[in-house]
Each structure stands twice: as C-alpha cells, then as structure tokens.
Amino acid sequence: PLKHGRFMPGTHLEVRPAERWIESRATHMLILAWNFAEEIVRQMRPFAERGGQFIVPIPEPTVLGE
C-alpha cells in the first residue's frame, strides 16, 4: 500500500492496488514475481472468476486459468 500511486523506475508504470484489476477490463495479468505466483493468484481470485488468466513467464512461459 505504501507504493500505490507511485511509479516503477525506468518504466513509468503506476503501482496500483489489487482492487483496480478487479474493476478493469483486462483479460490477462503478467506475473513477473514467479516465486509468488500462487499467492498472487489466490489474492486475485475475483479476477480469475470473471475469466481472467495469468501469464507466468519463468521458468517456462505458462498461462494459468486455461
């Protein structure tokens, strides 16, 4: 929560709370923190329940929720 509204260095991408994903029309979410993928998917259950899929590129590209 302390980082919400701030920007990632070098990319100028805004850090947003998880609730924003639930409201968005996104169909896929890229999870770069592959070692936390299970926890992220669990936290983002409402996103998955409406058909959202998760892309985990490491160690092999995988799409979760297909």
PDB file of C-alpha atoms in Angstrom:
ATOM      1  CA  PRO A   1       0.000   0.000   0.000  1.00  0.00           C
ATOM      2  CA  LEU A   2       2.872   2.405   0.586  1.00  0.00           C
ATOM      3  CA  LYS A   3       3.798   2.196  -3.101  1.00  0.00           C
ATOM      4  CA  HIS A   4       0.297   2.743  -4.539  1.00  0.00           C
ATOM      5  CA  GLY A   5       0.211   5.800  -6.760  1.00  0.00           C
ATOM      6  CA  ARG A   6       3.976   5.759  -7.271  1.00  0.00           C
ATOM      7  CA  PHE A   7       5.790   4.731 -10.433  1.00  0.00           C
ATOM      8  CA  MET A   8       8.176   1.883 -11.222  1.00  0.00           C
ATOM      9  CA  PRO A   9      11.666   3.156 -12.083  1.00  0.00           C
ATOM     10  CA  GLY A  10      12.595   3.178 -15.748  1.00  0.00           C
ATOM     11  CA  THR A  11       9.103   2.237 -16.959  1.00  0.00           C
ATOM     12  CA  HIS A  12       6.835   4.948 -15.581  1.00  0.00           C
ATOM     13  CA  LEU A  13       4.196   2.300 -14.831  1.00  0.00           C
ATOM     14  CA  GLU A  14       1.977   3.191 -11.897  1.00  0.00           C
ATOM     15  CA  VAL A  15       1.728   0.836  -8.928  1.00  0.00           C
ATOM     16  CA  ARG A  16      -1.977   0.304  -8.281  1.00  0.00           C
ATOM     17  CA  PRO A  17      -3.930  -1.601  -5.624  1.00  0.00           C
ATOM     18  CA  ALA A  18      -5.223  -5.089  -6.469  1.00  0.00           C
ATOM     19  CA  GLU A  19      -8.814  -3.825  -6.464  1.00  0.00           C
ATOM     20  CA  ARG A  20      -8.104  -1.897  -9.683  1.00  0.00           C
ATOM     21  CA  TRP A  21      -7.577  -5.189 -11.551  1.00  0.00           C
ATOM     22  CA  ILE A  22     -10.958  -6.441 -10.437  1.00  0.00           C
ATOM     23  CA  GLU A  23     -12.625  -3.361 -11.910  1.00  0.00           C
ATOM     24  CA  SER A  24     -10.598  -3.303 -15.145  1.00  0.00           C
ATOM     25  CA  ARG A  25     -11.495  -4.983 -18.417  1.00  0.00           C
ATOM     26  CA  ALA A  26      -8.139  -6.764 -18.616  1.00  0.00           C
ATOM     27  CA  THR A  27      -8.218 -10.396 -19.694  1.00  0.00           C
ATOM     28  CA  HIS A  28      -4.640 -11.331 -18.759  1.00  0.00           C
ATOM     29  CA  MET A  29      -2.247 -10.463 -15.952  1.00  0.00           C
ATOM     30  CA  LEU A  30       1.523 -10.875 -16.300  1.00  0.00           C
ATOM     31  CA  ILE A  31       3.121 -12.172 -13.112  1.00  0.00           C
ATOM     32  CA  LEU A  32       6.844 -11.456 -13.146  1.00  0.00           C
ATOM     33  CA  ALA A  33       7.289 -12.417  -9.494  1.00  0.00           C
ATOM     34  CA  TRP A  34       7.019 -16.096 -10.440  1.00  0.00           C
ATOM     35  CA  ASN A  35       8.049 -17.254  -6.975  1.00  0.00           C
ATOM     36  CA  PHE A  36       4.925 -15.555  -5.542  1.00  0.00           C
ATOM     37  CA  ALA A  37       2.569 -16.706  -8.328  1.00  0.00           C
ATOM     38  CA  GLU A  38       0.435 -18.940  -6.080  1.00  0.00           C
ATOM     39  CA  GLU A  39      -0.118 -16.146  -3.568  1.00  0.00           C
ATOM     40  CA  ILE A  40      -0.870 -13.586  -6.291  1.00  0.00           C
ATOM     41  CA  VAL A  41      -3.378 -15.895  -7.993  1.00  0.00           C
ATOM     42  CA  ARG A  42      -5.049 -16.530  -4.628  1.00  0.00           C
ATOM     43  CA  GLN A  43      -5.309 -12.789  -3.937  1.00  0.00           C
ATOM     44  CA  MET A  44      -6.658 -12.133  -7.419  1.00  0.00           C
ATOM     45  CA  ARG A  45      -9.375 -14.801  -7.293  1.00  0.00           C
ATOM     46  CA  PRO A  46     -12.139 -12.339  -8.355  1.00  0.00           C
ATOM     47  CA  PHE A  47     -10.101 -11.528 -11.492  1.00  0.00           C
ATOM     48  CA  ALA A  48      -9.841 -15.252 -12.312  1.00  0.00           C
ATOM     49  CA  GLU A  49     -13.513 -15.896 -11.547  1.00  0.00           C
ATOM     50  CA  ARG A  50     -14.557 -13.487 -14.271  1.00  0.00           C
ATOM     51  CA  GLY A  51     -12.354 -15.276 -16.795  1.00  0.00           C
ATOM     52  CA  GLY A  52      -9.001 -13.564 -16.250  1.00  0.00           C
ATOM     53  CA  GLN A  53      -5.873 -15.559 -16.978  1.00  0.00           C
ATOM     54  CA  PHE A  54      -2.387 -15.279 -15.524  1.00  0.00           C
ATOM     55  CA  ILE A  55       0.824 -15.411 -17.544  1.00  0.00           C
ATOM     56  CA  VAL A  56       3.915 -16.621 -15.680  1.00  0.00           C
ATOM     57  CA  PRO A  57       6.992 -16.397 -17.979  1.00  0.00           C
ATOM     58  CA  ILE A  58       9.550 -18.012 -15.655  1.00  0.00           C
ATOM     59  CA  PRO A  59      10.911 -20.722 -15.632  1.00  0.00           C
ATOM     60  CA  GLU A  60       8.816 -21.606 -18.731  1.00  0.00           C
ATOM     61  CA  PRO A  61       6.060 -19.460 -20.231  1.00  0.00           C
ATOM     62  CA  THR A  62       2.789 -20.700 -18.737  1.00  0.00           C
ATOM     63  CA  VAL A  63      -0.781 -19.425 -18.877  1.00  0.00           C
ATOM     64  CA  LEU A  64      -2.744 -20.245 -15.721  1.00  0.00           C
ATOM     65  CA  GLY A  65      -6.516 -20.463 -15.900  1.00  0.00           C
ATOM     66  CA  GLU A  66      -6.853 -22.011 -19.343  1.00  0.00           C
TER      67      GLU A  66
END
